[in-house]
Amino acid sequence: MADNARAKRLADLIREVVAQKLQRGIKDPRLGSHVTITDTRVTGDLREATVFYTVYGDDEERAAAAAGLESAKGILRSEVGKAAGVKFTPTLAFVADALPDNARTIEDLLDKARQSDQKVREASSGATYAGDADPYKKPGDDEDDAAE
């Protein structure tokens, strides 16, 4: 079992090597400049690496990029092996990152909250308080009430 610092260093190296190879080395048109490597995680035994990626585009481009990454997996793994210099090169698994979808959902929820707040502000703009302007009794008010 490797220590966490070594796994983290290997994950960072894998992310950099895969990103550079996708940008410069692979000629697959499905893997153009619209694929971004967002994160990499390596298991504690350094045998498996999960590479998270995002694709700028629609669902067709996402599916094409996933197929392109699967077909380039061997080339990318050999490049990682050359750069890492470890006894066993980790196997690579590519997973589409859900971060952009989650961010879009959060933005939609925040927009709904802003609209709701605006409606409350509009409804309360001409409203007045239900009681007197100063609902608290003052020390001299008790004597005035008793004299009446």
PDB file of C-alpha atoms in Angstrom:
ATOM      1  CA  MET A   1       0.000   0.000   0.000  1.00  0.00           C
ATOM      2  CA  ALA A   2       1.497   3.323  -1.055  1.00  0.00           C
ATOM      3  CA  ASP A   3       1.192   6.436   1.023  1.00  0.00           C
ATOM      4  CA  ASN A   4      -1.360   9.091   0.097  1.00  0.00           C
ATOM      5  CA  ALA A   5       1.265  11.657  -0.884  1.00  0.00           C
ATOM      6  CA  ARG A   6       2.718   9.310  -3.491  1.00  0.00           C
ATOM      7  CA  ALA A   7      -0.741   8.533  -4.880  1.00  0.00           C
ATOM      8  CA  LYS A   8      -1.477  12.267  -5.069  1.00  0.00           C
ATOM      9  CA  ARG A   9       1.791  12.962  -6.913  1.00  0.00           C
ATOM     10  CA  LEU A  10       1.088  10.145  -9.352  1.00  0.00           C
ATOM     11  CA  ALA A  11      -2.464  11.432  -9.913  1.00  0.00           C
ATOM     12  CA  ASP A  12      -1.134  14.913 -10.670  1.00  0.00           C
ATOM     13  CA  LEU A  13       1.431  13.475 -13.077  1.00  0.00           C
ATOM     14  CA  ILE A  14      -1.216  11.398 -14.850  1.00  0.00           C
ATOM     15  CA  ARG A  15      -3.476  14.440 -15.217  1.00  0.00           C
ATOM     16  CA  GLU A  16      -0.670  16.495 -16.750  1.00  0.00           C
ATOM     17  CA  VAL A  17       0.571  13.754 -19.099  1.00  0.00           C
ATOM     18  CA  VAL A  18      -2.926  12.883 -20.344  1.00  0.00           C
ATOM     19  CA  ALA A  19      -3.827  16.541 -20.876  1.00  0.00           C
ATOM     20  CA  GLN A  20      -0.623  17.242 -22.796  1.00  0.00           C
ATOM     21  CA  LYS A  21      -0.976  14.124 -24.926  1.00  0.00           C
ATOM     22  CA  LEU A  22      -4.603  14.958 -25.741  1.00  0.00           C
ATOM     23  CA  GLN A  23      -3.613  18.475 -26.707  1.00  0.00           C
ATOM     24  CA  ARG A  24      -0.582  17.646 -28.818  1.00  0.00           C
ATOM     25  CA  GLY A  25      -0.113  13.963 -29.508  1.00  0.00           C
ATOM     26  CA  ILE A  26      -3.392  12.338 -30.464  1.00  0.00           C
ATOM     27  CA  LYS A  27      -4.740  13.000 -33.932  1.00  0.00           C
ATOM     28  CA  ASP A  28      -8.266  11.720 -33.282  1.00  0.00           C
ATOM     29  CA  PRO A  29     -10.769  14.381 -34.451  1.00  0.00           C
ATOM     30  CA  ARG A  30     -13.176  13.318 -31.681  1.00  0.00           C
ATOM     31  CA  LEU A  31     -10.637  14.536 -29.125  1.00  0.00           C
ATOM     32  CA  GLY A  32     -10.204  18.100 -30.254  1.00  0.00           C
ATOM     33  CA  SER A  33      -9.545  21.040 -28.000  1.00  0.00           C
ATOM     34  CA  HIS A  34     -12.986  20.706 -26.411  1.00  0.00           C
ATOM     35  CA  VAL A  35     -11.929  17.899 -23.987  1.00  0.00           C
ATOM     36  CA  THR A  36     -10.632  19.087 -20.616  1.00  0.00           C
ATOM     37  CA  ILE A  37      -9.101  16.865 -17.931  1.00  0.00           C
ATOM     38  CA  THR A  38     -10.508  18.115 -14.618  1.00  0.00           C
ATOM     39  CA  ASP A  39      -9.272  15.634 -12.008  1.00  0.00           C
ATOM     40  CA  THR A  40      -7.439  12.359 -11.549  1.00  0.00           C
ATOM     41  CA  ARG A  41      -7.642   9.903  -8.670  1.00  0.00           C
ATOM     42  CA  VAL A  42      -5.378   6.941  -8.056  1.00  0.00           C
ATOM     43  CA  THR A  43      -6.171   4.006  -5.789  1.00  0.00           C
ATOM     44  CA  GLY A  44      -4.001   3.391  -2.752  1.00  0.00           C
ATOM     45  CA  ASP A  45      -2.160   0.482  -4.393  1.00  0.00           C
ATOM     46  CA  LEU A  46      -1.366   2.656  -7.452  1.00  0.00           C
ATOM     47  CA  ARG A  47      -2.944   0.082  -9.802  1.00  0.00           C
ATOM     48  CA  GLU A  48      -5.962   2.002 -11.100  1.00  0.00           C
ATOM     49  CA  ALA A  49      -6.425   5.632 -12.056  1.00  0.00           C
ATOM     50  CA  THR A  50      -9.714   7.373 -12.703  1.00  0.00           C
ATOM     51  CA  VAL A  51      -9.449  10.357 -15.024  1.00  0.00           C
ATOM     52  CA  PHE A  52     -12.342  12.833 -14.912  1.00  0.00           C
ATOM     53  CA  TYR A  53     -12.978  14.938 -17.990  1.00  0.00           C
ATOM     54  CA  THR A  54     -15.454  17.460 -19.339  1.00  0.00           C
ATOM     55  CA  VAL A  55     -16.441  18.084 -22.937  1.00  0.00           C
ATOM     56  CA  TYR A  56     -17.491  21.439 -24.303  1.00  0.00           C
ATOM     57  CA  GLY A  57     -20.378  20.718 -26.612  1.00  0.00           C
ATOM     58  CA  ASP A  58     -23.627  18.829 -26.972  1.00  0.00           C
ATOM     59  CA  ASP A  59     -24.464  15.201 -26.208  1.00  0.00           C
ATOM     60  CA  GLU A  60     -23.166  13.942 -29.558  1.00  0.00           C
ATOM     61  CA  GLU A  61     -19.760  15.510 -28.942  1.00  0.00           C
ATOM     62  CA  ARG A  62     -19.688  14.055 -25.427  1.00  0.00           C
ATOM     63  CA  ALA A  63     -20.414  10.578 -26.742  1.00  0.00           C
ATOM     64  CA  ALA A  64     -17.801  10.962 -29.483  1.00  0.00           C
ATOM     65  CA  ALA A  65     -15.215  12.165 -26.969  1.00  0.00           C
ATOM     66  CA  ALA A  66     -15.953   9.205 -24.678  1.00  0.00           C
ATOM     67  CA  ALA A  67     -15.431   6.807 -27.593  1.00  0.00           C
ATOM     68  CA  GLY A  68     -12.241   8.628 -28.585  1.00  0.00           C
ATOM     69  CA  LEU A  69     -10.841   8.404 -25.075  1.00  0.00           C
ATOM     70  CA  GLU A  70     -11.611   4.697 -24.902  1.00  0.00           C
ATOM     71  CA  SER A  71      -9.823   4.109 -28.200  1.00  0.00           C
ATOM     72  CA  ALA A  72      -6.792   6.170 -27.102  1.00  0.00           C
ATOM     73  CA  LYS A  73      -6.572   4.538 -23.680  1.00  0.00           C
ATOM     74  CA  GLY A  74      -3.602   2.331 -24.617  1.00  0.00           C
ATOM     75  CA  ILE A  75      -1.542   5.172 -26.050  1.00  0.00           C
ATOM     76  CA  LEU A  76      -2.282   7.365 -23.049  1.00  0.00           C
ATOM     77  CA  ARG A  77      -1.375   4.573 -20.611  1.00  0.00           C
ATOM     78  CA  SER A  78       1.967   3.971 -22.349  1.00  0.00           C
ATOM     79  CA  GLU A  79       2.738   7.715 -22.169  1.00  0.00           C
ATOM     80  CA  VAL A  80       1.898   7.716 -18.463  1.00  0.00           C
ATOM     81  CA  GLY A  81       4.200   4.710 -17.988  1.00  0.00           C
ATOM     82  CA  LYS A  82       7.082   6.492 -19.726  1.00  0.00           C
ATOM     83  CA  ALA A  83       6.627   9.628 -17.645  1.00  0.00           C
ATOM     84  CA  ALA A  84       5.937   7.989 -14.280  1.00  0.00           C
ATOM     85  CA  GLY A  85       8.720   5.429 -14.133  1.00  0.00           C
ATOM     86  CA  VAL A  86       6.787   3.174 -11.757  1.00  0.00           C
ATOM     87  CA  LYS A  87       6.939  -0.624 -11.694  1.00  0.00           C
ATOM     88  CA  PHE A  88       3.320  -1.036 -12.735  1.00  0.00           C
ATOM     89  CA  THR A  89       1.589   1.564 -14.891  1.00  0.00           C
ATOM     90  CA  PRO A  90      -1.930   2.163 -13.588  1.00  0.00           C
ATOM     91  CA  THR A  91      -4.881   1.274 -15.751  1.00  0.00           C
ATOM     92  CA  LEU A  92      -6.840   4.312 -16.883  1.00  0.00           C
ATOM     93  CA  ALA A  93     -10.600   4.683 -16.584  1.00  0.00           C
ATOM     94  CA  PHE A  94     -12.207   7.774 -18.085  1.00  0.00           C
ATOM     95  CA  VAL A  95     -15.296   9.172 -16.375  1.00  0.00           C
ATOM     96  CA  ALA A  96     -17.297  12.172 -17.528  1.00  0.00           C
ATOM     97  CA  ASP A  97     -17.178  14.777 -14.756  1.00  0.00           C
ATOM     98  CA  ALA A  98     -20.565  15.772 -13.378  1.00  0.00           C
ATOM     99  CA  LEU A  99     -19.272  19.122 -12.121  1.00  0.00           C
ATOM    100  CA  PRO A 100     -20.605  21.269 -15.013  1.00  0.00           C
ATOM    101  CA  ASP A 101     -24.059  19.698 -14.730  1.00  0.00           C
ATOM    102  CA  ASN A 102     -24.074  20.242 -10.967  1.00  0.00           C
ATOM    103  CA  ALA A 103     -22.948  23.845 -11.417  1.00  0.00           C
ATOM    104  CA  ARG A 104     -25.710  24.421 -13.980  1.00  0.00           C
ATOM    105  CA  THR A 105     -28.299  22.977 -11.573  1.00  0.00           C
ATOM    106  CA  ILE A 106     -27.059  25.186  -8.737  1.00  0.00           C
ATOM    107  CA  GLU A 107     -27.168  28.264 -10.988  1.00  0.00           C
ATOM    108  CA  ASP A 108     -30.762  27.445 -11.955  1.00  0.00           C
ATOM    109  CA  LEU A 109     -31.736  27.093  -8.295  1.00  0.00           C
ATOM    110  CA  LEU A 110     -30.037  30.396  -7.435  1.00  0.00           C
ATOM    111  CA  ASP A 111     -31.914  32.128 -10.267  1.00  0.00           C
ATOM    112  CA  LYS A 112     -35.213  30.792  -8.912  1.00  0.00           C
ATOM    113  CA  ALA A 113     -34.293  32.048  -5.434  1.00  0.00           C
ATOM    114  CA  ARG A 114     -33.439  35.503  -6.833  1.00  0.00           C
ATOM    115  CA  GLN A 115     -36.775  35.673  -8.636  1.00  0.00           C
ATOM    116  CA  SER A 116     -38.604  34.653  -5.467  1.00  0.00           C
ATOM    117  CA  ASP A 117     -36.730  37.293  -3.468  1.00  0.00           C
ATOM    118  CA  GLN A 118     -37.645  39.916  -6.062  1.00  0.00           C
ATOM    119  CA  LYS A 119     -41.329  38.998  -5.790  1.00  0.00           C
ATOM    120  CA  VAL A 120     -41.159  39.335  -1.992  1.00  0.00           C
ATOM    121  CA  ARG A 121     -39.456  42.737  -2.343  1.00  0.00           C
ATOM    122  CA  GLU A 122     -42.148  43.939  -4.749  1.00  0.00           C
ATOM    123  CA  ALA A 123     -44.938  42.740  -2.458  1.00  0.00           C
ATOM    124  CA  SER A 124     -43.420  44.416   0.589  1.00  0.00           C
ATOM    125  CA  SER A 125     -42.471  47.720  -1.068  1.00  0.00           C
ATOM    126  CA  GLY A 126     -45.665  49.593  -0.079  1.00  0.00           C
ATOM    127  CA  ALA A 127     -46.397  47.665   3.107  1.00  0.00           C
ATOM    128  CA  THR A 128     -46.564  49.284   6.530  1.00  0.00           C
ATOM    129  CA  TYR A 129     -46.096  47.844   9.991  1.00  0.00           C
ATOM    130  CA  ALA A 130     -49.130  46.299  11.681  1.00  0.00           C
ATOM    131  CA  GLY A 131     -48.776  48.141  15.001  1.00  0.00           C
ATOM    132  CA  ASP A 132     -47.923  51.648  16.147  1.00  0.00           C
ATOM    133  CA  ALA A 133     -44.794  53.343  14.974  1.00  0.00           C
ATOM    134  CA  ASP A 134     -43.235  52.898  18.434  1.00  0.00           C
ATOM    135  CA  PRO A 135     -44.784  49.882  20.208  1.00  0.00           C
ATOM    136  CA  TYR A 136     -42.703  50.275  23.371  1.00  0.00           C
ATOM    137  CA  LYS A 137     -43.993  52.132  26.435  1.00  0.00           C
ATOM    138  CA  LYS A 138     -41.898  54.931  27.778  1.00  0.00           C
ATOM    139  CA  PRO A 139     -41.506  55.738  31.491  1.00  0.00           C
ATOM    140  CA  GLY A 140     -43.812  58.770  31.351  1.00  0.00           C
ATOM    141  CA  ASP A 141     -46.584  56.964  29.448  1.00  0.00           C
ATOM    142  CA  ASP A 142     -47.904  55.099  32.545  1.00  0.00           C
ATOM    143  CA  GLU A 143     -48.802  58.340  34.332  1.00  0.00           C
ATOM    144  CA  ASP A 144     -50.610  59.706  31.265  1.00  0.00           C
ATOM    145  CA  ASP A 145     -52.699  56.546  31.029  1.00  0.00           C
ATOM    146  CA  ALA A 146     -53.657  56.729  34.729  1.00  0.00           C
ATOM    147  CA  ALA A 147     -54.699  60.454  34.483  1.00  0.00           C
ATOM    148  CA  GLU A 148     -57.218  59.785  31.723  1.00  0.00           C
TER     149      GLU A 148
END
